[in-house]
C-alpha cells in the first residue's frame, strides 16, 4: 500500500512538473557564429536569335540554342548603360548572364541554464526541480548531461533529493545560408562597316529593251564623240572652191599660150 501511494505521488509530481514545464522559466541564450563565405561566379554568354512576345531564343557560346519562355515583364537587361525589357531586345544582340552564388556557413548555438533544487529524479531520463519561485518543473535529461552540485560535476545517477543543482545545456546546430544574385547585361549588334571611298560600288540596273542602248553604250558614246571634231557644215562649198580653182588654172594656161605664140 505504501509503495502504491508512493508511485501515485511520483506520477502526480511528474504530471504537475510536465504542466509547469510548459511555462518553464529557463534562461536561454542564442548566438550565431558566421564562417567564411565562399563565392562562386558562373558566366553564360549568348546571342539573341528571335524574340516573340515574351519568349526568347538565344544561341549560346557552345552552339546550343535555348528557348526561354515567359520572360516576365519586370525582367531588366543592362545594355550600354540602359535598362531594357524583353520587348526591347533585337536579333544579334549579345547577352551575358552572371550568377553569383554566396555560400555562408553558420553555427547557431543555444545555451539553456537551469538552477533549482532536486525534488525527484528518475535517472537517466528525467528530473523534477523546484525553481526559485517555488514551482516544480520537470526536465528530460539529455544523454551525457552533467550537473553542477556545489562545484562538483555529477551525472543523473549522482543526484539526490534536496541537492541544489545547476545544469547547462548547449546545443549547436550547423546551418548553411545560400544566396544567389543574377544579373544580365548585353551589347547592341555591331553595325556593318561602310566600304572605302575609292572602292567600286555595284549598281543594279534593269535589262535594256531590244534596240535600246545599254548603260555602258550610253556612257561610252559621249566619250567616243568627244574624240572627233564636230561636223560644222556640208561638203558642197569645198567642191565649188575646187571647181573655181580648176577654171582659174585653165584660163591662166590659155593666156600664157597666146602670149607666147603657141
mmCIF file of C-alpha atoms in Angstrom:
data_model
loop_
_atom_site.group_PDB
_atom_site.id
_atom_site.type_symbol
_atom_site.label_atom_id
_atom_site.label_comp_id
_atom_site.label_asym_id
_atom_site.label_seq_id
_atom_site.Cartn_x
_atom_site.Cartn_y
_atom_site.Cartn_z
ATOM 1 C CA UNK A 1 0.000 0.000 0.000
ATOM 2 C CA UNK A 2 2.802 2.314 0.877
ATOM 3 C CA UNK A 3 4.563 1.587 -2.444
ATOM 4 C CA UNK A 4 1.351 2.205 -4.377
ATOM 5 C CA UNK A 5 0.905 5.552 -2.653
ATOM 6 C CA UNK A 6 4.487 6.476 -3.438
ATOM 7 C CA UNK A 7 4.043 5.550 -7.119
ATOM 8 C CA UNK A 8 0.884 7.653 -7.343
ATOM 9 C CA UNK A 9 2.705 10.548 -5.714
ATOM 10 C CA UNK A 10 5.557 10.278 -8.226
ATOM 11 C CA UNK A 11 3.093 10.122 -11.130
ATOM 12 C CA UNK A 12 1.258 13.148 -9.790
ATOM 13 C CA UNK A 13 4.537 15.024 -9.378
ATOM 14 C CA UNK A 14 5.615 14.186 -12.908
ATOM 15 C CA UNK A 15 2.255 15.340 -14.223
ATOM 16 C CA UNK A 16 2.455 18.596 -12.325
ATOM 17 C CA UNK A 17 6.058 19.033 -13.348
ATOM 18 C CA UNK A 18 5.182 18.467 -17.023
ATOM 19 C CA UNK A 19 2.376 21.010 -16.828
ATOM 20 C CA UNK A 20 4.635 23.565 -15.257
ATOM 21 C CA UNK A 21 7.275 22.843 -17.837
ATOM 22 C CA UNK A 22 5.015 24.302 -20.499
ATOM 23 C CA UNK A 23 5.736 27.694 -18.952
ATOM 24 C CA UNK A 24 9.236 26.860 -17.814
ATOM 25 C CA UNK A 25 11.342 29.840 -16.783
ATOM 26 C CA UNK A 26 14.615 28.616 -18.223
ATOM 27 C CA UNK A 27 17.333 31.081 -19.141
ATOM 28 C CA UNK A 28 18.014 30.650 -22.829
ATOM 29 C CA UNK A 29 20.550 32.481 -24.944
ATOM 30 C CA UNK A 30 21.097 32.017 -28.647
ATOM 31 C CA UNK A 31 24.105 33.129 -30.644
ATOM 32 C CA UNK A 32 25.096 32.725 -34.268
ATOM 33 C CA UNK A 33 28.653 32.299 -35.471
ATOM 34 C CA UNK A 34 29.303 33.050 -39.127
ATOM 35 C CA UNK A 35 32.101 31.370 -41.020
ATOM 36 C CA UNK A 36 33.955 32.448 -44.145
ATOM 37 C CA UNK A 37 31.679 32.962 -47.127
ATOM 38 C CA UNK A 38 32.540 31.242 -50.394
ATOM 39 C CA UNK A 39 31.547 32.871 -53.689
ATOM 40 C CA UNK A 40 31.082 31.060 -56.975
ATOM 41 C CA UNK A 41 30.637 33.046 -60.188
ATOM 42 C CA UNK A 42 29.092 31.472 -63.284
ATOM 43 C CA UNK A 43 29.039 33.380 -66.584
ATOM 44 C CA UNK A 44 26.900 32.427 -69.585
ATOM 45 C CA UNK A 45 27.081 34.209 -72.956
ATOM 46 C CA UNK A 46 24.813 34.054 -75.971
ATOM 47 C CA UNK A 47 23.319 35.921 -78.920
ATOM 48 C CA UNK A 48 19.672 36.795 -79.412
ATOM 49 C CA UNK A 49 18.152 34.805 -82.276
ATOM 50 C CA UNK A 50 14.483 35.749 -82.079
ATOM 51 C CA UNK A 51 12.083 37.494 -79.724
ATOM 52 C CA UNK A 52 8.409 36.531 -79.966
ATOM 53 C CA UNK A 53 6.225 38.136 -77.338
ATOM 54 C CA UNK A 54 7.723 37.117 -74.006
ATOM 55 C CA UNK A 55 9.613 34.161 -75.475
ATOM 56 C CA UNK A 56 13.326 34.493 -76.112
ATOM 57 C CA UNK A 57 15.568 32.252 -78.205
ATOM 58 C CA UNK A 58 19.305 32.558 -77.559
ATOM 59 C CA UNK A 59 22.250 30.829 -79.209
ATOM 60 C CA UNK A 60 24.893 30.055 -76.590
ATOM 61 C CA UNK A 61 28.667 30.146 -76.992
ATOM 62 C CA UNK A 62 28.850 26.371 -77.292
ATOM 63 C CA UNK A 63 26.412 26.416 -80.233
ATOM 64 C CA UNK A 64 23.363 25.178 -78.324
ATOM 65 C CA UNK A 65 20.077 27.019 -78.741
ATOM 66 C CA UNK A 66 17.995 27.799 -75.671
ATOM 67 C CA UNK A 67 14.326 28.651 -75.654
ATOM 68 C CA UNK A 68 13.444 30.826 -72.664
ATOM 69 C CA UNK A 69 9.637 31.065 -72.450
ATOM 70 C CA UNK A 70 7.516 33.524 -70.484
ATOM 71 C CA UNK A 71 10.173 36.099 -69.621
ATOM 72 C CA UNK A 72 8.499 38.389 -67.023
ATOM 73 C CA UNK A 73 7.817 41.996 -67.923
ATOM 74 C CA UNK A 74 9.770 43.084 -64.833
ATOM 75 C CA UNK A 75 12.984 41.440 -66.071
ATOM 76 C CA UNK A 76 15.605 44.014 -66.977
ATOM 77 C CA UNK A 77 18.793 43.766 -69.033
ATOM 78 C CA UNK A 78 21.531 46.385 -68.873
ATOM 79 C CA UNK A 79 22.595 47.240 -72.428
ATOM 80 C CA UNK A 80 25.094 50.080 -72.923
ATOM 81 C CA UNK A 81 24.060 51.558 -69.590
ATOM 82 C CA UNK A 82 20.311 51.429 -70.314
ATOM 83 C CA UNK A 83 17.692 49.205 -68.697
ATOM 84 C CA UNK A 84 15.837 47.249 -71.385
ATOM 85 C CA UNK A 85 12.880 44.886 -71.168
ATOM 86 C CA UNK A 86 12.130 41.732 -73.110
ATOM 87 C CA UNK A 87 10.392 43.692 -75.902
ATOM 88 C CA UNK A 88 13.454 45.898 -76.433
ATOM 89 C CA UNK A 89 15.733 43.020 -77.397
ATOM 90 C CA UNK A 90 16.734 42.645 -81.042
ATOM 91 C CA UNK A 91 18.287 39.765 -83.000
ATOM 92 C CA UNK A 92 22.063 39.945 -82.996
ATOM 93 C CA UNK A 93 22.347 41.457 -79.517
ATOM 94 C CA UNK A 94 24.986 39.861 -77.294
ATOM 95 C CA UNK A 95 23.800 38.827 -73.831
ATOM 96 C CA UNK A 96 25.761 37.825 -70.746
ATOM 97 C CA UNK A 97 24.218 36.391 -67.591
ATOM 98 C CA UNK A 98 26.297 36.365 -64.409
ATOM 99 C CA UNK A 99 25.178 34.190 -61.483
ATOM 100 C CA UNK A 100 26.967 34.804 -58.186
ATOM 101 C CA UNK A 101 26.315 32.150 -55.532
ATOM 102 C CA UNK A 102 27.412 33.022 -51.995
ATOM 103 C CA UNK A 103 27.541 30.149 -49.503
ATOM 104 C CA UNK A 104 27.966 31.153 -45.861
ATOM 105 C CA UNK A 105 28.359 28.527 -43.122
ATOM 106 C CA UNK A 106 26.721 29.372 -39.806
ATOM 107 C CA UNK A 107 26.556 27.735 -36.411
ATOM 108 C CA UNK A 108 23.568 28.502 -34.175
ATOM 109 C CA UNK A 109 24.412 27.897 -30.524
ATOM 110 C CA UNK A 110 21.609 27.674 -27.966
ATOM 111 C CA UNK A 111 22.539 27.696 -24.272
ATOM 112 C CA UNK A 112 19.939 26.757 -21.663
ATOM 113 C CA UNK A 113 20.756 27.244 -17.977
ATOM 114 C CA UNK A 114 18.589 25.753 -15.198
ATOM 115 C CA UNK A 115 19.060 26.281 -11.482
ATOM 116 C CA UNK A 116 16.934 24.563 -8.836
ATOM 117 C CA UNK A 117 16.602 22.014 -6.016
ATOM 118 C CA UNK A 118 16.123 18.354 -6.810
ATOM 119 C CA UNK A 119 12.585 17.302 -5.854
ATOM 120 C CA UNK A 120 12.585 13.983 -7.707
ATOM 121 C CA UNK A 121 14.993 12.251 -10.088
ATOM 122 C CA UNK A 122 14.419 9.311 -12.391
ATOM 123 C CA UNK A 123 17.915 8.620 -13.755
ATOM 124 C CA UNK A 124 18.882 8.766 -16.514
ATOM 125 C CA UNK A 125 15.625 10.013 -18.049
ATOM 126 C CA UNK A 126 14.169 12.957 -16.094
ATOM 127 C CA UNK A 127 14.424 15.170 -13.050
ATOM 128 C CA UNK A 128 11.961 17.413 -11.231
ATOM 129 C CA UNK A 129 13.429 20.619 -9.854
ATOM 130 C CA UNK A 130 11.933 23.153 -7.501
ATOM 131 C CA UNK A 131 12.592 26.539 -9.049
ATOM 132 C CA UNK A 132 13.352 29.796 -7.256
ATOM 133 C CA UNK A 133 9.696 30.806 -7.455
ATOM 134 C CA UNK A 134 8.671 27.607 -5.608
ATOM 135 C CA UNK A 135 7.219 25.858 -8.653
ATOM 136 C CA UNK A 136 8.224 22.337 -9.669
ATOM 137 C CA UNK A 137 9.293 21.759 -13.240
ATOM 138 C CA UNK A 138 10.089 18.501 -14.986
ATOM 139 C CA UNK A 139 13.017 18.225 -17.374
ATOM 140 C CA UNK A 140 14.199 15.485 -19.665
ATOM 141 C CA UNK A 141 17.834 14.668 -19.094
ATOM 142 C CA UNK A 142 19.882 14.632 -22.335
ATOM 143 C CA UNK A 143 22.341 11.819 -22.811
ATOM 144 C CA UNK A 144 25.654 12.658 -21.139
ATOM 145 C CA UNK A 145 24.220 15.647 -19.250
ATOM 146 C CA UNK A 146 26.277 16.816 -16.264
ATOM 147 C CA UNK A 147 25.001 18.718 -13.227
ATOM 148 C CA UNK A 148 26.945 21.165 -11.075
ATOM 149 C CA UNK A 149 26.362 20.300 -7.414
ATOM 150 C CA UNK A 150 28.282 22.621 -5.084
ATOM 151 C CA UNK A 151 31.106 22.931 -7.619
ATOM 152 C CA UNK A 152 31.293 19.236 -8.466
ATOM 153 C CA UNK A 153 30.057 17.758 -11.742
ATOM 154 C CA UNK A 154 27.861 14.653 -11.410
ATOM 155 C CA UNK A 155 25.564 12.765 -13.762
ATOM 156 C CA UNK A 156 21.891 11.928 -13.228
ATOM 157 C CA UNK A 157 22.744 8.931 -11.025
ATOM 158 C CA UNK A 158 24.602 11.227 -8.623
ATOM 159 C CA UNK A 159 21.583 13.417 -7.927
ATOM 160 C CA UNK A 160 19.743 13.219 -4.624
ATOM 161 C CA UNK A 161 16.611 14.899 -3.380
ATOM 162 C CA UNK A 162 17.334 18.272 -1.810
ATOM 163 C CA UNK A 163 20.503 18.944 -3.787
ATOM 164 C CA UNK A 164 20.916 22.407 -5.271
ATOM 165 C CA UNK A 165 21.952 21.870 -8.865
ATOM 166 C CA UNK A 166 22.800 23.939 -11.853
ATOM 167 C CA UNK A 167 22.634 22.453 -15.314
ATOM 168 C CA UNK A 168 23.691 23.969 -18.584
ATOM 169 C CA UNK A 169 22.621 22.564 -21.916
ATOM 170 C CA UNK A 170 24.452 23.642 -25.057
ATOM 171 C CA UNK A 171 23.077 22.789 -28.478
ATOM 172 C CA UNK A 172 24.985 23.666 -31.649
ATOM 173 C CA UNK A 173 23.178 23.444 -34.953
ATOM 174 C CA UNK A 174 25.186 23.983 -38.173
ATOM 175 C CA UNK A 175 23.411 25.744 -41.000
ATOM 176 C CA UNK A 176 24.340 26.886 -44.478
ATOM 177 C CA UNK A 177 22.991 30.088 -45.940
ATOM 178 C CA UNK A 178 22.936 30.212 -49.742
ATOM 179 C CA UNK A 179 22.276 33.460 -51.582
ATOM 180 C CA UNK A 180 22.137 33.813 -55.384
ATOM 181 C CA UNK A 181 22.450 37.041 -57.308
ATOM 182 C CA UNK A 182 21.687 37.205 -61.027
ATOM 183 C CA UNK A 183 22.495 39.987 -63.445
ATOM 184 C CA UNK A 184 22.080 40.133 -67.219
ATOM 185 C CA UNK A 185 23.990 42.570 -69.413
ATOM 186 C CA UNK A 186 24.192 42.960 -73.165
ATOM 187 C CA UNK A 187 25.564 44.924 -76.094
ATOM 188 C CA UNK A 188 23.964 46.150 -79.296
ATOM 189 C CA UNK A 189 24.848 44.357 -82.561
ATOM 190 C CA UNK A 190 27.846 45.845 -84.389
ATOM 191 C CA UNK A 191 26.721 47.901 -87.442
ATOM 192 C CA UNK A 192 28.213 46.849 -90.831
ATOM 193 C CA UNK A 193 31.444 48.615 -91.827
ATOM 194 C CA UNK A 194 30.917 51.058 -94.746
ATOM 195 C CA UNK A 195 33.109 50.458 -97.862
ATOM 196 C CA UNK A 196 36.129 52.746 -98.506
ATOM 197 C CA UNK A 197 35.514 55.891 -100.545
ATOM 198 C CA UNK A 198 37.551 54.628 -103.526
ATOM 199 C CA UNK A 199 36.021 51.155 -103.579
ATOM 200 C CA UNK A 200 33.791 50.240 -106.592
ATOM 201 C CA UNK A 201 30.109 50.035 -105.860
ATOM 202 C CA UNK A 202 27.840 47.688 -107.791
ATOM 203 C CA UNK A 203 24.663 49.317 -109.070
ATOM 204 C CA UNK A 204 21.701 47.187 -110.067
ATOM 205 C CA UNK A 205 20.153 48.126 -113.420
ATOM 206 C CA UNK A 206 17.218 46.828 -115.452
ATOM 207 C CA UNK A 207 17.748 44.747 -118.560
ATOM 208 C CA UNK A 208 17.654 47.038 -121.674
ATOM 209 C CA UNK A 209 14.862 46.628 -124.177
ATOM 210 C CA UNK A 210 15.535 45.485 -127.741
ATOM 211 C CA UNK A 211 17.218 48.201 -129.796
ATOM 212 C CA UNK A 212 17.793 50.494 -126.839
ATOM 213 C CA UNK A 213 21.385 51.388 -125.950
ATOM 214 C CA UNK A 214 22.790 49.840 -122.808
ATOM 215 C CA UNK A 215 24.130 51.886 -119.922
ATOM 216 C CA UNK A 216 27.683 51.160 -120.977
ATOM 217 C CA UNK A 217 26.940 52.251 -124.575
ATOM 218 C CA UNK A 218 25.193 55.372 -123.380
ATOM 219 C CA UNK A 219 28.127 56.217 -121.167
ATOM 220 C CA UNK A 220 30.728 55.407 -123.835
ATOM 221 C CA UNK A 221 29.055 57.386 -126.671
ATOM 222 C CA UNK A 222 29.859 60.872 -125.316
ATOM 223 C CA UNK A 223 33.472 59.839 -124.754
ATOM 224 C CA UNK A 224 33.796 58.488 -128.291
ATOM 225 C CA UNK A 225 32.087 61.547 -129.769
ATOM 226 C CA UNK A 226 34.373 63.871 -127.851
ATOM 227 C CA UNK A 227 37.398 62.308 -129.622
ATOM 228 C CA UNK A 228 36.120 63.537 -133.073
ATOM 229 C CA UNK A 229 35.718 67.075 -134.371
ATOM 230 C CA UNK A 230 32.147 68.216 -134.742
ATOM 231 C CA UNK A 231 30.742 68.359 -138.265
ATOM 232 C CA UNK A 232 30.024 72.102 -138.883
ATOM 233 C CA UNK A 233 28.738 72.033 -142.499
ATOM 234 C CA UNK A 234 28.253 70.111 -145.801
ATOM 235 C CA UNK A 235 30.988 69.338 -148.494
ATOM 236 C CA UNK A 236 29.339 71.445 -151.270
ATOM 237 C CA UNK A 237 31.348 74.681 -150.660
ATOM 238 C CA UNK A 238 34.577 72.692 -150.861
ATOM 239 C CA UNK A 239 33.590 71.290 -154.337
ATOM 240 C CA UNK A 240 32.779 74.832 -155.567
ATOM 241 C CA UNK A 241 36.107 76.150 -154.444
ATOM 242 C CA UNK A 242 37.950 73.311 -156.174
ATOM 243 C CA UNK A 243 35.988 73.906 -159.409
ATOM 244 C CA UNK A 244 36.788 77.627 -159.360
ATOM 245 C CA UNK A 245 40.431 76.805 -158.809
ATOM 246 C CA UNK A 246 40.487 74.458 -161.822
ATOM 247 C CA UNK A 247 38.821 77.095 -164.089
ATOM 248 C CA UNK A 248 41.271 79.764 -162.965
ATOM 249 C CA UNK A 249 44.196 77.479 -163.709
ATOM 250 C CA UNK A 250 42.809 76.666 -167.203
ATOM 251 C CA UNK A 251 42.404 80.349 -168.078
ATOM 252 C CA UNK A 252 45.904 81.094 -166.836
ATOM 253 C CA UNK A 253 47.409 78.391 -169.075
ATOM 254 C CA UNK A 254 45.445 79.527 -172.120
ATOM 255 C CA UNK A 255 46.543 83.109 -171.582
ATOM 256 C CA UNK A 256 50.160 82.034 -171.322
ATOM 257 C CA UNK A 257 49.995 80.084 -174.663
ATOM 258 C CA UNK A 258 48.530 83.059 -176.543
ATOM 259 C CA UNK A 259 51.182 85.355 -175.260
ATOM 260 C CA UNK A 260 53.998 83.008 -176.172
ATOM 261 C CA UNK A 261 52.603 82.320 -179.652
ATOM 262 C CA UNK A 262 51.597 78.766 -179.228
#
